[in-house]
Amino acid sequence: MEIFDFLGEDIITEQKIEKNKQLKSEKQQIKNELHKQKVVQKKKEKKKKIKQQKYEVIQTLETQEQKNDFVHQFKGLRNQRRENGIKSLQSPFKIIIDCGFEENMSDKEQRSLARQISELYQENRKLDIPLKLYVTNIYPILHKYLEQYHYKQWQLISDERLFIDIEEFKQANIVYLSPDGEEELQEIKEDEVYVIGGLVDRVIMKNATLNRSRQLGVRSAKLPIGQFIKKNYKKCLNVSTAALMISGWLQYKDWSKAFDSIVPQKFKEQEAEMQ
């Protein structure tokens, strides 16, 4: 009787665990679907807002010639971004987003990573000197979130493989950017490929990207931004901001000016604090 009771309790416990797993999975699926709907709705609202703004500007113009010029300029800007996307594929300045941190991120953080990659892609299309972007080590969950932004249609290179396994980079001069690196990056060179860790960590993981570079056997370096950031603020940038810092240096050939033009105000050391 005691053996029967023991086995019975064990079976009930396993059933409860399995049921909890199923409920958790169903909740996550619902959460993911709601997030997908939210992304789609935001895109619709943004498109509608741009259309409304365009209409309002046209209404303020007096002559048909002015209206035609405005529409022509608007289409020109859109075409310019498309051309910049094509131009980026020929850029000598290569940036890899290494998405090999799945185990270190929550589901929310992985969704945030997909959003940051999307933001980077959109901003890169506006640059006078666009970067050639690679997104590597894409795993199934991240693929699902990137699909919400239709990333397969983007003018960049995406791959499920680790970047060191891609033929193009086997003999390349790789520099893995890490806020924990000892060496400071002084300049951006055409013959170097820069890797940014695709890691979103609300609670900063010390040495995560540095350990990653050591594990892969590639050189690491940090962006020289410590002197520009508030003393009480973290010395690491998110994925899109780190990449845009590189584009800022290419434009100004000066890290201070690049930082001032790219990084949000909340990061910056106030003039009063610097004195």
Coordinates of C-alpha atoms in Angstrom, one line a residue:
M1 CA 0.0 0.0 0.0
E2 CA 2.8 2.4 0.9
I3 CA 4.6 1.6 -2.3
F4 CA 1.5 2.2 -4.3
D5 CA 0.9 5.6 -2.6
F6 CA 4.5 6.6 -3.3
L7 CA 4.3 5.7 -7.0
G8 CA 0.9 7.4 -7.2
E9 CA 2.3 10.6 -5.8
D10 CA 5.3 10.5 -8.1
I11 CA 3.0 10.1 -11.1
I12 CA 0.8 13.0 -10.0
T13 CA 3.9 15.2 -9.5
E14 CA 5.1 14.4 -13.1
Q15 CA 1.7 15.2 -14.4
K16 CA 1.6 18.5 -12.6
I17 CA 5.1 19.4 -14.0
E18 CA 4.1 18.5 -17.5
K19 CA 0.8 20.5 -17.2
N20 CA 2.7 23.5 -15.9
K21 CA 5.1 23.3 -18.9
Q22 CA 2.2 23.1 -21.3
L23 CA 0.5 26.1 -19.7
K24 CA 3.8 28.1 -19.7
S25 CA 4.2 27.2 -23.4
E26 CA 0.7 28.3 -24.3
K27 CA 1.1 31.6 -22.4
Q28 CA 4.3 32.3 -24.2
Q29 CA 2.7 31.5 -27.6
I30 CA -0.1 34.0 -26.7
K31 CA 2.4 36.6 -25.6
N32 CA 4.4 36.2 -28.8
E33 CA 1.3 36.5 -31.0
L34 CA 0.2 39.6 -29.1
H35 CA 3.7 41.1 -29.6
K36 CA 3.6 40.2 -33.3
Q37 CA 0.2 42.0 -33.7
K38 CA 1.6 45.0 -31.8
V39 CA 4.5 45.2 -34.2
V40 CA 2.3 45.0 -37.2
Q41 CA -0.1 47.6 -35.8
K42 CA 2.8 50.0 -35.1
K43 CA 4.0 49.7 -38.7
K44 CA 0.5 50.5 -39.9
E45 CA 0.2 53.5 -37.6
K46 CA 3.6 54.8 -38.7
K47 CA 2.7 54.4 -42.4
K48 CA -0.6 56.1 -41.8
K49 CA 1.0 59.0 -39.8
I50 CA 3.6 59.6 -42.6
K51 CA 0.8 59.6 -45.2
Q52 CA -1.2 62.1 -43.1
Q53 CA 1.9 64.4 -42.6
K54 CA 2.5 64.3 -46.3
Y55 CA -1.1 65.3 -47.0
E56 CA -1.0 68.1 -44.5
V57 CA 2.2 69.6 -46.0
I58 CA 0.7 69.4 -49.5
Q59 CA -2.4 71.3 -48.3
T60 CA -0.2 74.2 -47.2
L61 CA 1.4 74.6 -50.6
E62 CA -0.3 77.2 -52.9
T63 CA 0.6 76.1 -56.5
Q64 CA 0.5 72.8 -58.2
E65 CA 4.2 73.2 -59.1
Q66 CA 5.1 73.4 -55.4
K67 CA 3.0 70.3 -54.7
N68 CA 4.7 68.4 -57.5
D69 CA 8.1 69.4 -56.3
F70 CA 7.3 68.3 -52.8
V71 CA 6.0 64.9 -54.0
H72 CA 9.2 64.5 -56.1
Q73 CA 11.4 65.3 -53.1
F74 CA 9.5 62.8 -51.0
K75 CA 9.9 60.0 -53.5
G76 CA 13.5 61.0 -54.0
L77 CA 14.2 60.5 -50.3
R78 CA 12.6 57.1 -50.4
N79 CA 14.6 56.1 -53.5
Q80 CA 17.8 57.4 -51.9
R81 CA 17.3 55.1 -48.9
R82 CA 16.7 52.2 -51.3
E83 CA 19.9 53.1 -53.2
N84 CA 21.8 53.4 -49.9
G85 CA 20.7 49.9 -49.0
I86 CA 22.1 48.6 -52.3
K87 CA 25.3 50.8 -51.8
S88 CA 25.8 49.3 -48.3
L89 CA 26.3 45.8 -49.9
Q90 CA 29.4 47.2 -51.6
S91 CA 30.7 49.1 -48.6
P92 CA 34.3 48.2 -47.5
F93 CA 33.3 48.8 -43.8
K94 CA 31.9 45.5 -42.5
I95 CA 30.0 45.0 -39.3
I96 CA 28.9 41.6 -37.9
I97 CA 26.2 41.2 -35.4
D98 CA 27.1 38.0 -33.6
C99 CA 23.8 36.5 -32.2
G100 CA 25.4 33.8 -30.2
F101 CA 24.0 34.7 -26.8
E102 CA 20.6 33.0 -26.8
E103 CA 21.2 31.3 -23.5
N104 CA 22.1 34.6 -21.8
M105 CA 18.8 36.4 -22.7
S106 CA 15.2 36.2 -21.7
D107 CA 12.5 36.1 -24.3
K108 CA 11.9 39.8 -23.8
E109 CA 15.5 40.6 -24.3
Q110 CA 15.6 38.5 -27.5
R111 CA 12.6 40.5 -28.9
S112 CA 14.5 43.6 -28.0
L113 CA 17.5 42.4 -29.9
A114 CA 15.4 41.9 -33.0
R115 CA 14.0 45.4 -32.7
Q116 CA 17.5 46.9 -32.3
I117 CA 18.8 45.0 -35.4
S118 CA 15.8 46.4 -37.3
E119 CA 16.5 49.9 -36.1
L120 CA 20.1 49.6 -37.1
Y121 CA 19.2 48.5 -40.6
Q122 CA 16.8 51.4 -41.0
E123 CA 19.3 53.9 -39.8
N124 CA 22.1 52.4 -42.0
R125 CA 20.0 53.2 -45.1
K126 CA 20.0 56.9 -44.2
L127 CA 23.8 57.1 -43.9
D128 CA 26.1 58.9 -46.4
I129 CA 28.6 56.2 -45.6
P130 CA 26.5 53.0 -45.1
L131 CA 28.0 50.0 -43.4
K132 CA 27.9 46.5 -44.8
L133 CA 25.9 44.6 -42.2
Y134 CA 26.0 40.9 -41.4
V135 CA 23.7 39.2 -38.9
T136 CA 25.2 35.8 -38.0
N137 CA 24.4 32.8 -35.7
I138 CA 20.7 33.4 -36.1
Y139 CA 18.8 30.8 -34.1
P140 CA 15.1 29.8 -34.4
I141 CA 13.6 32.1 -31.8
L142 CA 15.5 35.2 -33.0
H143 CA 14.5 34.2 -36.6
K144 CA 10.9 34.2 -35.6
Y145 CA 11.2 37.7 -34.1
L146 CA 13.2 39.1 -37.0
E147 CA 10.5 37.7 -39.4
Q148 CA 8.1 40.2 -37.8
Y149 CA 10.3 42.9 -39.4
H150 CA 10.5 40.9 -42.7
Y151 CA 14.3 40.8 -42.4
K152 CA 14.7 38.4 -45.3
Q153 CA 13.8 41.3 -47.6
W154 CA 16.5 43.5 -46.1
Q155 CA 19.6 44.5 -48.0
L156 CA 22.1 42.9 -45.7
I157 CA 23.6 39.4 -45.2
S158 CA 22.0 37.0 -42.7
D159 CA 23.3 33.6 -41.8
E160 CA 22.6 30.9 -39.3
R161 CA 26.3 30.0 -39.1
L162 CA 28.9 31.4 -36.6
F163 CA 30.9 34.1 -38.4
I164 CA 34.2 32.2 -38.0
D165 CA 32.7 29.3 -40.0
I166 CA 31.8 31.6 -43.0
E167 CA 34.5 31.4 -45.7
E168 CA 34.6 35.2 -46.2
F169 CA 35.8 35.7 -42.6
K170 CA 38.2 32.7 -42.1
Q171 CA 41.2 34.8 -43.1
A172 CA 39.8 38.2 -42.1
N173 CA 41.3 40.6 -39.5
I174 CA 38.5 40.3 -36.9
V175 CA 38.0 42.8 -34.1
Y176 CA 35.4 41.8 -31.5
L177 CA 34.1 45.0 -29.8
S178 CA 33.7 44.6 -26.0
P179 CA 33.3 47.2 -23.3
D180 CA 35.6 45.0 -21.2
G181 CA 38.4 44.9 -23.7
E182 CA 41.8 46.3 -22.6
E183 CA 42.7 47.8 -26.0
E184 CA 40.9 50.9 -27.1
L185 CA 39.9 51.2 -30.8
Q186 CA 41.7 54.2 -32.2
E187 CA 40.3 54.2 -35.8
I188 CA 38.2 52.3 -38.2
K189 CA 40.0 50.5 -41.0
E190 CA 38.8 49.0 -44.3
D191 CA 40.9 45.9 -43.8
E192 CA 39.3 45.1 -40.4
V193 CA 35.9 43.5 -39.7
Y194 CA 34.2 44.6 -36.5
V195 CA 32.0 42.3 -34.5
I196 CA 29.3 43.5 -32.2
G197 CA 27.8 41.0 -29.7
G198 CA 24.1 40.5 -30.2
L199 CA 23.4 40.7 -26.5
V200 CA 20.7 42.6 -24.7
D201 CA 21.2 42.3 -21.0
R202 CA 19.1 44.4 -18.6
V203 CA 21.5 43.4 -15.8
I204 CA 25.0 43.9 -17.3
M205 CA 26.9 40.6 -17.7
K206 CA 30.5 41.5 -17.0
N207 CA 33.0 40.1 -19.6
A208 CA 30.4 38.4 -21.7
T209 CA 31.6 39.7 -25.0
L210 CA 35.3 39.6 -23.9
N211 CA 34.9 35.9 -23.0
R212 CA 33.2 35.3 -26.3
S213 CA 36.1 36.8 -28.2
R214 CA 38.6 34.7 -26.3
Q215 CA 36.5 31.6 -26.9
L216 CA 36.5 32.3 -30.6
G217 CA 40.2 33.2 -30.7
V218 CA 39.8 36.7 -32.1
R219 CA 41.2 40.1 -31.0
S220 CA 39.0 42.3 -28.8
A221 CA 38.9 46.0 -28.4
K222 CA 36.6 48.6 -26.8
L223 CA 35.2 51.8 -28.2
P224 CA 37.0 54.8 -26.6
I225 CA 33.9 56.3 -25.0
G226 CA 34.5 56.0 -21.3
Q227 CA 35.6 59.6 -21.0
F228 CA 32.4 60.8 -22.6
I229 CA 29.9 58.9 -20.4
K230 CA 28.5 59.9 -17.1
K231 CA 30.5 58.4 -14.2
N232 CA 27.4 56.7 -12.7
Y233 CA 26.3 55.2 -16.1
K234 CA 27.2 51.9 -17.7
K235 CA 30.0 52.0 -20.2
C236 CA 28.4 49.9 -22.8
L237 CA 26.1 50.7 -25.7
N238 CA 23.3 48.7 -27.3
V239 CA 23.7 47.0 -30.6
S240 CA 22.4 49.7 -32.9
T241 CA 24.2 52.6 -31.1
A242 CA 27.6 50.7 -31.1
A243 CA 27.4 50.2 -34.9
L244 CA 26.3 53.8 -35.5
M245 CA 29.3 55.0 -33.5
I246 CA 31.5 53.4 -36.2
S247 CA 29.6 55.3 -38.9
G248 CA 30.0 58.5 -36.9
W249 CA 33.7 58.0 -36.8
L250 CA 33.8 57.4 -40.5
Q251 CA 32.0 60.7 -41.0
Y252 CA 34.0 62.9 -38.5
K253 CA 37.2 60.9 -38.0
D254 CA 36.8 61.9 -34.3
W255 CA 35.3 59.8 -31.5
S256 CA 34.1 62.7 -29.5
K257 CA 32.1 64.1 -32.4
A258 CA 30.8 60.7 -33.3
F259 CA 29.7 60.1 -29.7
D260 CA 28.0 63.5 -29.5
S261 CA 26.1 62.9 -32.8
I262 CA 25.0 59.3 -32.1
V263 CA 24.7 58.6 -28.4
P264 CA 21.5 59.6 -26.5
Q265 CA 21.8 62.6 -24.1
K266 CA 21.2 60.5 -21.0
F267 CA 24.6 58.8 -21.5
K268 CA 26.6 62.0 -21.7
E269 CA 28.8 63.6 -19.1
Q270 CA 27.3 67.0 -18.4
E271 CA 29.5 70.0 -18.9
A272 CA 29.2 71.0 -15.2
E273 CA 30.4 67.5 -14.1
M274 CA 33.4 67.7 -16.4
Q275 CA 34.7 70.9 -14.8

